[in-house]
CSV table of C-alpha atoms in Angstrom, one decimal:
chain,number,residue,atom,x,y,z
A,1,MET,CA,-96.0,-87.0,-56.8
A,2,SER,CA,-99.2,-85.0,-56.7
A,3,GLY,CA,-102.4,-86.4,-58.3
A,4,GLY,CA,-102.1,-83.8,-61.1
A,5,ASN,CA,-98.6,-84.8,-61.9
A,6,ARG,CA,-99.5,-88.5,-62.0
A,7,GLN,CA,-102.2,-87.7,-64.5
A,8,VAL,CA,-99.8,-85.7,-66.7
A,9,PHE,CA,-97.2,-88.5,-66.6
A,10,SER,CA,-99.9,-91.2,-67.3
A,11,SER,CA,-101.1,-89.3,-70.3
A,12,VAL,CA,-97.6,-89.1,-71.7
A,13,VAL,CA,-96.8,-92.8,-71.3
A,14,GLU,CA,-100.2,-93.9,-72.6
A,15,SER,CA,-99.8,-91.8,-75.8
A,16,VAL,CA,-96.3,-93.2,-76.3
A,17,ALA,CA,-97.5,-96.8,-75.6
A,18,ALA,CA,-100.4,-96.4,-78.0
A,19,ARG,CA,-98.0,-95.4,-80.8
A,20,THR,CA,-95.7,-98.4,-79.9
A,21,ASP,CA,-98.6,-100.9,-79.7
A,22,PRO,CA,-102.2,-99.8,-79.7
A,23,ASP,CA,-103.3,-103.2,-78.2
A,24,ILE,CA,-101.2,-102.8,-75.0
A,25,ASP,CA,-103.0,-101.7,-71.8
A,26,VAL,CA,-100.3,-100.0,-69.6
A,27,SER,CA,-102.7,-99.5,-66.7
A,28,ASN,CA,-102.3,-103.1,-65.3
A,29,ILE,CA,-98.9,-104.6,-66.0
A,30,HIS,CA,-97.9,-106.9,-63.2
A,31,ASP,CA,-98.0,-110.7,-63.4
A,32,ASP,CA,-98.2,-112.5,-66.8
A,33,ARG,CA,-98.2,-116.3,-66.8
A,34,ARG,CA,-99.6,-116.9,-70.3
A,35,SER,CA,-97.8,-119.3,-72.4
A,36,SER,CA,-99.0,-118.2,-75.8
A,37,GLY,CA,-96.6,-116.5,-78.2
A,38,SER,CA,-97.0,-113.1,-79.8
A,39,LYS,CA,-96.4,-111.4,-83.1
A,40,ALA,CA,-93.6,-109.3,-81.8
A,41,SER,CA,-90.1,-110.1,-83.1
A,42,THR,CA,-87.3,-110.9,-80.6
A,43,SER,CA,-84.6,-110.1,-83.1
A,44,ASN,CA,-81.8,-108.0,-81.7
A,45,SER,CA,-81.1,-106.2,-84.9
A,46,GLU,CA,-81.3,-102.5,-84.9
A,47,ASP,CA,-84.1,-102.6,-87.5
A,48,ASP,CA,-86.5,-104.7,-85.4
A,49,SER,CA,-85.6,-103.7,-81.9
A,50,PRO,CA,-86.9,-100.5,-80.2
A,51,HIS,CA,-83.8,-100.7,-77.9
A,52,VAL,CA,-80.5,-102.4,-78.7
A,53,PRO,CA,-79.2,-104.0,-75.4
A,54,VAL,CA,-75.6,-103.1,-74.7
A,55,LEU,CA,-72.9,-105.6,-73.9
A,56,LEU,CA,-75.3,-108.4,-74.7
A,57,ASP,CA,-72.6,-111.0,-75.6
A,58,GLU,CA,-70.7,-110.1,-72.5
A,59,VAL,CA,-73.8,-110.4,-70.3
A,60,LEU,CA,-74.6,-113.8,-71.9
A,61,SER,CA,-71.0,-114.9,-71.4
A,62,THR,CA,-71.3,-114.0,-67.7
A,63,PHE,CA,-74.2,-116.4,-67.2
A,64,GLN,CA,-73.3,-119.1,-69.7
A,65,GLY,CA,-73.1,-122.6,-68.5
A,66,ARG,CA,-74.4,-121.8,-65.0
A,67,PRO,CA,-77.6,-123.0,-63.3
A,68,MET,CA,-80.4,-120.5,-64.0
A,69,ARG,CA,-83.5,-121.3,-61.9
A,70,ILE,CA,-84.5,-117.7,-61.1
A,71,PHE,CA,-83.4,-114.6,-63.0
A,72,VAL,CA,-84.1,-111.0,-62.1
A,73,ASP,CA,-83.7,-108.2,-64.5
A,74,GLY,CA,-83.9,-105.1,-62.3
A,75,THR,CA,-84.0,-102.8,-65.3
A,76,LEU,CA,-86.2,-104.7,-67.8
A,77,GLY,CA,-86.4,-101.9,-70.4
A,78,ALA,CA,-87.6,-103.4,-73.7
A,79,GLY,CA,-86.7,-106.9,-72.6
A,80,GLY,CA,-83.7,-107.4,-74.9
A,81,HIS,CA,-81.3,-108.7,-72.2
A,82,SER,CA,-84.0,-110.8,-70.6
A,83,ALA,CA,-85.2,-112.4,-73.8
A,84,ALA,CA,-81.6,-113.4,-74.7
A,85,VAL,CA,-80.9,-114.8,-71.2
A,86,LEU,CA,-84.2,-116.8,-71.4
A,87,THR,CA,-83.2,-118.1,-74.8
A,88,GLN,CA,-79.8,-119.2,-73.4
A,89,HIS,CA,-81.5,-120.8,-70.4
A,90,PRO,CA,-84.9,-122.2,-71.5
A,91,ASN,CA,-85.1,-124.4,-68.4
A,92,MET,CA,-85.4,-121.3,-66.2
A,93,GLN,CA,-88.3,-121.5,-63.8
A,94,LEU,CA,-88.9,-117.8,-62.9
A,95,LEU,CA,-88.0,-114.6,-64.6
A,96,ILE,CA,-88.8,-111.4,-62.8
A,97,GLY,CA,-88.6,-108.2,-64.8
A,98,ILE,CA,-88.6,-104.9,-62.9
A,99,ASP,CA,-89.0,-101.5,-64.5
A,100,LYS,CA,-90.8,-98.3,-63.4
A,101,ASP,CA,-91.6,-97.3,-67.0
A,102,PRO,CA,-95.0,-98.6,-68.1
A,103,VAL,CA,-94.0,-98.2,-71.7
A,104,ALA,CA,-91.0,-100.5,-71.2
A,105,HIS,CA,-93.3,-103.2,-69.8
A,106,SER,CA,-95.7,-102.9,-72.7
A,107,ILE,CA,-92.8,-103.7,-75.1
A,108,ALA,CA,-91.0,-106.2,-73.1
A,109,GLN,CA,-94.1,-108.3,-72.4
A,110,LYS,CA,-94.5,-109.4,-76.0
A,111,ARG,CA,-90.8,-109.8,-76.5
A,112,LEU,CA,-90.5,-112.2,-73.5
A,113,GLU,CA,-93.6,-114.1,-74.5
A,114,GLN,CA,-92.1,-114.7,-77.9
A,115,ALA,CA,-88.8,-115.9,-76.5
A,116,LYS,CA,-90.8,-118.2,-74.2
A,117,SER,CA,-92.7,-119.6,-77.1
A,118,ASP,CA,-89.7,-120.0,-79.3
A,119,THR,CA,-87.8,-122.0,-76.7
A,120,HIS,CA,-90.8,-124.0,-75.5
A,121,SER,CA,-90.0,-122.9,-72.0
A,122,SER,CA,-92.4,-123.3,-69.1
A,123,VAL,CA,-90.9,-120.3,-67.3
A,124,THR,CA,-93.1,-118.1,-65.2
A,125,LEU,CA,-92.8,-114.5,-66.4
A,126,ARG,CA,-93.5,-111.9,-63.7
A,127,HIS,CA,-93.6,-108.2,-64.5
A,128,VAL,CA,-93.2,-105.7,-61.7
A,129,LEU,CA,-94.0,-102.1,-62.3
A,130,GLY,CA,-91.7,-100.4,-59.8
A,131,ASP,CA,-88.2,-99.4,-58.9
A,132,PHE,CA,-85.4,-101.9,-58.5
A,133,ARG,CA,-84.7,-100.4,-55.0
A,134,GLY,CA,-87.7,-102.5,-53.9
A,135,MET,CA,-86.2,-105.7,-55.3
A,136,LYS,CA,-85.9,-107.4,-51.9
A,137,GLY,CA,-89.6,-106.8,-51.1
A,138,TYR,CA,-90.7,-108.1,-54.5
A,139,LEU,CA,-88.7,-111.3,-54.0
A,140,ASP,CA,-90.0,-111.7,-50.4
A,141,GLN,CA,-93.5,-111.8,-52.0
A,142,ALA,CA,-92.7,-113.8,-55.1
A,143,GLU,CA,-93.7,-117.5,-55.1
A,144,GLY,CA,-94.7,-117.3,-51.5
A,145,GLY,CA,-91.2,-116.1,-50.5
A,146,ALA,CA,-89.4,-119.0,-52.2
A,147,ALA,CA,-87.4,-116.6,-54.4
A,148,ALA,CA,-85.8,-114.7,-51.5
A,149,GLY,CA,-82.2,-115.7,-51.2
A,150,ALA,CA,-82.5,-118.1,-54.1
A,151,VAL,CA,-81.9,-116.0,-57.1
A,152,SER,CA,-79.4,-117.4,-59.7
A,153,ALA,CA,-78.5,-114.2,-61.4
A,154,ILE,CA,-79.4,-110.5,-61.3
A,155,LEU,CA,-78.8,-107.9,-64.0
A,156,LEU,CA,-78.9,-104.1,-63.6
A,157,ASP,CA,-78.5,-102.1,-66.8
A,158,LEU,CA,-78.4,-98.5,-65.4
A,159,GLY,CA,-78.5,-96.7,-68.7
A,160,MET,CA,-81.5,-95.0,-70.2
A,161,SER,CA,-83.0,-96.9,-73.1
A,162,SER,CA,-83.0,-95.3,-76.5
A,163,MET,CA,-86.8,-95.3,-76.6
A,164,GLN,CA,-86.8,-92.9,-73.6
A,165,VAL,CA,-84.1,-90.7,-75.1
A,166,ASP,CA,-85.6,-90.6,-78.5
A,167,THR,CA,-89.2,-89.8,-77.3
A,168,ALA,CA,-89.4,-86.0,-77.2
A,169,GLU,CA,-92.4,-86.1,-74.8
A,170,ARG,CA,-90.3,-87.7,-72.1
A,171,GLY,CA,-88.0,-84.7,-72.0
A,172,PHE,CA,-84.7,-86.5,-71.6
A,173,SER,CA,-82.8,-84.9,-74.5
A,174,PHE,CA,-81.9,-81.4,-75.6
A,175,ALA,CA,-81.5,-82.7,-79.2
A,176,GLN,CA,-85.3,-82.2,-79.7
A,177,ASP,CA,-87.8,-79.9,-78.1
A,178,GLY,CA,-90.2,-81.4,-75.5
A,179,PRO,CA,-91.6,-80.9,-72.1
A,180,LEU,CA,-89.0,-80.7,-69.3
A,181,ASP,CA,-90.1,-83.9,-67.7
A,182,MET,CA,-87.4,-86.7,-67.3
A,183,ARG,CA,-89.5,-88.9,-65.1
A,184,MET,CA,-88.8,-92.6,-65.7
A,185,GLY,CA,-91.9,-93.6,-63.8
A,186,PRO,CA,-94.8,-92.3,-61.8
A,187,SER,CA,-92.9,-92.8,-58.6
A,188,ALA,CA,-90.7,-89.8,-59.2
A,189,VAL,CA,-91.1,-87.1,-56.6
A,190,ALA,CA,-90.9,-84.1,-59.1
A,191,SER,CA,-90.4,-83.5,-62.7
A,192,ALA,CA,-87.3,-81.7,-64.1
A,193,GLU,CA,-89.5,-78.7,-64.8
A,194,GLU,CA,-90.5,-78.4,-61.1
A,195,ILE,CA,-86.8,-78.7,-60.0
A,196,VAL,CA,-85.6,-76.1,-62.5
A,197,ASN,CA,-88.3,-73.6,-61.6
A,198,SER,CA,-88.6,-74.1,-57.8
A,199,TRP,CA,-85.3,-75.3,-56.3
A,200,SER,CA,-82.9,-72.7,-54.9
A,201,GLU,CA,-79.8,-71.6,-56.7
A,202,ALA,CA,-77.7,-73.4,-54.1
A,203,ASP,CA,-79.6,-76.7,-54.6
A,204,LEU,CA,-79.4,-76.5,-58.3
A,205,GLY,CA,-75.7,-75.8,-58.1
A,206,ARG,CA,-75.2,-78.8,-55.8
A,207,ILE,CA,-76.8,-81.3,-58.2
A,208,PHE,CA,-74.9,-79.9,-61.2
A,209,ARG,CA,-71.7,-80.3,-59.2
A,210,GLU,CA,-72.3,-83.6,-57.6
A,211,TYR,CA,-74.5,-85.4,-60.2
A,212,GLY,CA,-73.2,-83.8,-63.4
A,213,GLU,CA,-69.6,-83.2,-62.3
A,214,GLU,CA,-70.1,-79.9,-64.1
A,215,ARG,CA,-67.2,-77.4,-63.5
A,216,ALA,CA,-69.4,-74.3,-64.3
A,217,TRP,CA,-72.1,-75.3,-61.8
A,218,ARG,CA,-72.2,-71.9,-60.2
A,219,ARG,CA,-72.6,-70.0,-63.4
A,220,ILE,CA,-75.3,-72.4,-64.7
A,221,ALA,CA,-77.3,-72.3,-61.5
A,222,SER,CA,-77.2,-68.5,-61.4
A,223,LYS,CA,-78.2,-68.2,-65.1
A,224,ILE,CA,-81.2,-70.5,-64.6
A,225,VAL,CA,-82.5,-68.5,-61.7
A,226,GLU,CA,-82.0,-65.3,-63.6
A,227,VAL,CA,-84.0,-66.6,-66.6
A,228,ARG,CA,-86.8,-68.2,-64.7
A,229,GLU,CA,-87.5,-64.9,-62.8
A,230,GLN,CA,-88.6,-63.5,-66.2
A,231,LYS,CA,-90.4,-66.6,-67.5
A,232,PRO,CA,-90.8,-70.2,-66.3
A,233,ILE,CA,-88.6,-72.7,-68.1
A,234,ARG,CA,-91.0,-75.3,-69.6
A,235,THR,CA,-89.1,-77.2,-72.4
A,236,THR,CA,-85.8,-78.9,-73.0
A,237,LEU,CA,-84.7,-76.4,-75.6
A,238,GLN,CA,-85.7,-73.5,-73.3
A,239,LEU,CA,-83.4,-74.9,-70.6
A,240,ALA,CA,-80.6,-75.4,-73.1
A,241,ALA,CA,-81.0,-71.8,-74.2
A,242,ALA,CA,-81.4,-70.5,-70.6
A,243,ILE,CA,-78.0,-71.8,-69.6
A,244,GLY,CA,-76.4,-70.3,-72.7
A,245,PHE,CA,-75.7,-73.5,-74.6
A,246,GLN,CA,-76.6,-72.6,-78.2
A,247,GLY,CA,-74.5,-73.8,-81.1
A,248,ARG,CA,-70.9,-74.8,-80.5
A,249,SER,CA,-69.4,-75.3,-77.1
A,250,ARG,CA,-67.0,-72.8,-75.7
A,251,ARG,CA,-64.5,-75.6,-75.2
A,252,THR,CA,-62.3,-75.8,-78.4
A,253,THR,CA,-60.4,-79.0,-77.5
A,254,PRO,CA,-61.4,-82.3,-76.1
A,255,ARG,CA,-60.6,-83.0,-72.4
A,256,ARG,CA,-58.0,-85.7,-73.4
A,257,PRO,CA,-56.3,-86.6,-76.7
A,258,GLY,CA,-58.5,-89.1,-78.5
A,259,THR,CA,-61.7,-88.4,-76.6
A,260,LYS,CA,-64.8,-87.1,-78.1
A,261,GLN,CA,-66.1,-83.7,-77.0
A,262,ILE,CA,-69.5,-83.8,-75.4
A,263,HIS,CA,-72.2,-81.1,-75.7
A,264,PRO,CA,-71.9,-78.8,-72.6
A,265,ALA,CA,-75.6,-79.3,-71.7
A,266,THR,CA,-75.1,-83.1,-71.4
A,267,ARG,CA,-73.9,-82.9,-67.8
A,268,VAL,CA,-76.7,-80.5,-66.8
A,269,PHE,CA,-79.4,-82.9,-68.2
A,270,GLN,CA,-77.6,-85.9,-66.6
A,271,ALA,CA,-77.7,-84.2,-63.2
A,272,LEU,CA,-81.4,-83.3,-63.5
A,273,ARG,CA,-82.3,-86.8,-64.6
A,274,ILE,CA,-80.4,-88.3,-61.7
A,275,ALA,CA,-82.1,-85.9,-59.2
A,276,VAL,CA,-85.6,-86.4,-60.7
A,277,ASN,CA,-85.4,-90.2,-60.4
A,278,ASP,CA,-83.1,-90.5,-57.4
A,279,GLU,CA,-80.9,-92.8,-59.3
A,280,LEU,CA,-78.0,-92.9,-56.9
A,281,GLY,CA,-80.3,-93.4,-53.9
A,282,ALA,CA,-81.9,-96.4,-55.7
A,283,LEU,CA,-78.5,-97.9,-56.5
A,284,GLU,CA,-77.4,-97.4,-52.8
A,285,MET,CA,-80.3,-99.5,-51.7
A,286,ALA,CA,-80.3,-102.1,-54.5
A,287,ILE,CA,-76.7,-103.4,-54.5
A,288,PRO,CA,-76.7,-104.8,-50.9
A,289,ASP,CA,-80.2,-106.2,-51.3
A,290,ALA,CA,-79.3,-107.8,-54.7
A,291,ILE,CA,-76.3,-109.5,-53.1
A,292,GLU,CA,-78.4,-110.7,-50.2
A,293,SER,CA,-81.1,-112.0,-52.7
A,294,LEU,CA,-78.6,-114.2,-54.5
A,295,GLU,CA,-78.1,-117.9,-53.8
A,296,PRO,CA,-74.5,-119.1,-53.1
A,297,GLY,CA,-72.7,-118.9,-56.4
A,298,GLY,CA,-75.3,-116.5,-57.9
A,299,ARG,CA,-74.0,-113.6,-59.9
A,300,LEU,CA,-74.8,-109.9,-59.9
A,301,ALA,CA,-74.0,-108.1,-63.2
A,302,ILE,CA,-74.2,-104.3,-63.3
A,303,ILE,CA,-73.8,-102.1,-66.4
A,304,SER,CA,-73.1,-98.5,-65.7
A,305,PHE,CA,-72.8,-95.5,-68.0
A,306,HIS,CA,-71.2,-92.7,-66.1
A,307,SER,CA,-68.4,-92.3,-63.6
A,308,LEU,CA,-70.7,-91.7,-60.6
A,309,GLU,CA,-72.5,-95.0,-61.1
A,310,ASP,CA,-69.3,-96.9,-61.9
A,311,ARG,CA,-67.5,-95.7,-58.8
A,312,ALA,CA,-70.4,-96.7,-56.6
A,313,VAL,CA,-70.6,-100.2,-58.2
A,314,LYS,CA,-66.8,-100.6,-57.9
A,315,TRP,CA,-66.6,-99.5,-54.3
A,316,ALA,CA,-69.6,-101.6,-53.3
A,317,PHE,CA,-68.1,-104.7,-54.9
A,318,LEU,CA,-64.8,-104.1,-53.2
A,319,ARG,CA,-66.5,-103.8,-49.9
A,320,ALA,CA,-68.6,-106.9,-50.5
A,321,ALA,CA,-65.4,-108.8,-51.4
A,322,GLY,CA,-63.7,-107.5,-48.2
A,323,ARG,CA,-61.1,-105.7,-50.3
A,324,ALA,CA,-61.9,-102.0,-49.6
A,325,THR,CA,-58.8,-100.3,-48.2
A,326,PRO,CA,-59.2,-98.0,-45.2
A,327,GLU,CA,-58.6,-95.1,-47.6
A,328,GLU,CA,-61.4,-96.3,-49.9
A,329,GLU,CA,-63.6,-96.8,-46.9
A,330,GLU,CA,-63.0,-93.2,-45.9
A,331,HIS,CA,-63.2,-91.6,-49.4
A,332,GLY,CA,-65.8,-93.9,-51.0
A,333,PRO,CA,-69.0,-92.6,-52.4
A,334,ARG,CA,-70.9,-90.4,-50.0
A,335,TRP,CA,-73.8,-92.9,-50.2
A,336,GLN,CA,-72.2,-95.4,-47.8
A,337,MET,CA,-73.8,-98.7,-48.8
A,338,ALA,CA,-74.7,-99.4,-45.2
A,339,GLY,CA,-76.0,-102.8,-46.2
A,340,LEU,CA,-72.5,-104.0,-46.9
A,341,ASP,CA,-71.1,-103.2,-43.5
A,342,GLY,CA,-70.8,-107.0,-42.8
A,343,ALA,CA,-68.0,-107.3,-45.4
A,344,SER,CA,-65.8,-104.5,-44.1
A,345,GLY,CA,-62.9,-104.5,-41.7
A,346,ASN,CA,-61.9,-108.0,-40.6
A,347,ARG,CA,-65.3,-109.6,-41.3
A,348,PRO,CA,-65.5,-112.3,-43.9
A,349,ALA,CA,-66.2,-111.4,-47.5
A,350,ILE,CA,-69.6,-112.2,-48.9
A,351,GLY,CA,-68.7,-112.1,-52.6
A,352,GLN,CA,-65.8,-112.3,-55.1
A,353,ILE,CA,-65.3,-109.9,-58.0
A,354,LEU,CA,-65.1,-111.6,-61.3
A,355,THR,CA,-64.1,-108.6,-63.4
A,356,LYS,CA,-60.7,-107.3,-62.5
A,357,ARG,CA,-61.4,-104.3,-64.8
A,358,PRO,CA,-64.8,-103.2,-66.1
A,359,VAL,CA,-65.8,-105.0,-69.4
A,360,LEU,CA,-66.2,-102.5,-72.2
A,361,ALA,CA,-67.9,-102.7,-75.6
A,362,GLN,CA,-66.0,-104.2,-78.5
A,363,GLU,CA,-65.1,-102.0,-81.4
A,364,GLN,CA,-67.9,-103.5,-83.6
A,365,GLU,CA,-70.6,-102.8,-81.1
A,366,ALA,CA,-69.3,-99.3,-80.3
A,367,ALA,CA,-69.4,-98.5,-84.1
A,368,ARG,CA,-72.9,-100.0,-84.5
A,369,ASN,CA,-74.4,-98.5,-81.3
A,370,PRO,CA,-72.6,-95.3,-80.1
A,371,ARG,CA,-74.5,-95.4,-76.8
A,372,SER,CA,-72.5,-98.5,-75.8
A,373,ARG,CA,-69.2,-96.6,-75.8
A,374,SER,CA,-69.5,-95.5,-72.2
A,375,ALA,CA,-71.0,-98.8,-70.9
A,376,LYS,CA,-69.0,-100.6,-68.2
A,377,LEU,CA,-69.9,-104.1,-66.9
A,378,ARG,CA,-68.8,-105.3,-63.5
A,379,VAL,CA,-69.7,-108.8,-62.1
A,380,LEU,CA,-69.8,-110.1,-58.5
A,381,GLU,CA,-70.3,-113.7,-57.5
A,382,LYS,CA,-71.8,-114.5,-54.1
A,383,LEU,CA,-69.8,-116.8,-51.9
């Protein structure tokens, strides 16, 4: 990312963080070993929490009754999952929270300190401002390398947090107007605005087809190029208008009986967000490294929110468990999870799958938090 783009991103997140908590300095969030409590509430209610963690009971059940010396939350967010896991395991020695969003760290920091104070825990809280694709490197450095290969549990919640979606300045949603940004952190190579206005029609079509699974990818890519030749597309609503998605969808019936119709722009925005943040590339690197980082008996829990992610997680777990069929090996995700080659063919498995089918949100949670409806939890235990 260019220096100018970093400055723009920094100004956005600093303004958001200031509204969230004017006392938080987002410029230097890394390692926090303080044992004092904070005024922030750790309640998981929708009224008190800036982000309601999905499948929380299911995640806690996954880790319940197990040794928890080192816990890694690769997608820390507002700290809801981590605070609950810490409360469940107050004897935890080290909690590493990784997130590339400085605003997320600013919120999670107080939440975790409060959980630490409430449980009288002596846990070391380490905040890492970065991408979970670098997890192995962070663990190699943590505690003089003692954390590498010794992690008790790892959680990856791949969905966007509500605080990102609901903040217009971040540009993730077409429900409200805002700059066409979509960067989750300053490490992003380009903003959505740069991609929309500079990538070729062929490349735009490719990401809409592959990352958004959008059937009308050719028409949408062509329309964007046509509009941007007259005037650059700068905002979320300008993009929605440019691709012709104003008012009701042209689709008059749901895809399947009983399913809810989604807004046609949803897949385009999903594709752009994945491309901006290289989300599938990060997942490709993170899963093998996460399994390698676990101690024997350690568990990796991953929550996905769309079919691309879920297929990648499912296939990687099958491969780690030595259960990927030759057909699945051939037709698996195009990102080949090279780090799991040791578990393919006749080589021994390195993990066992604990979720025969993905765990879904219960009816009560789905009704209370609509964003949980598409969440899928899969769990692998290292052998």
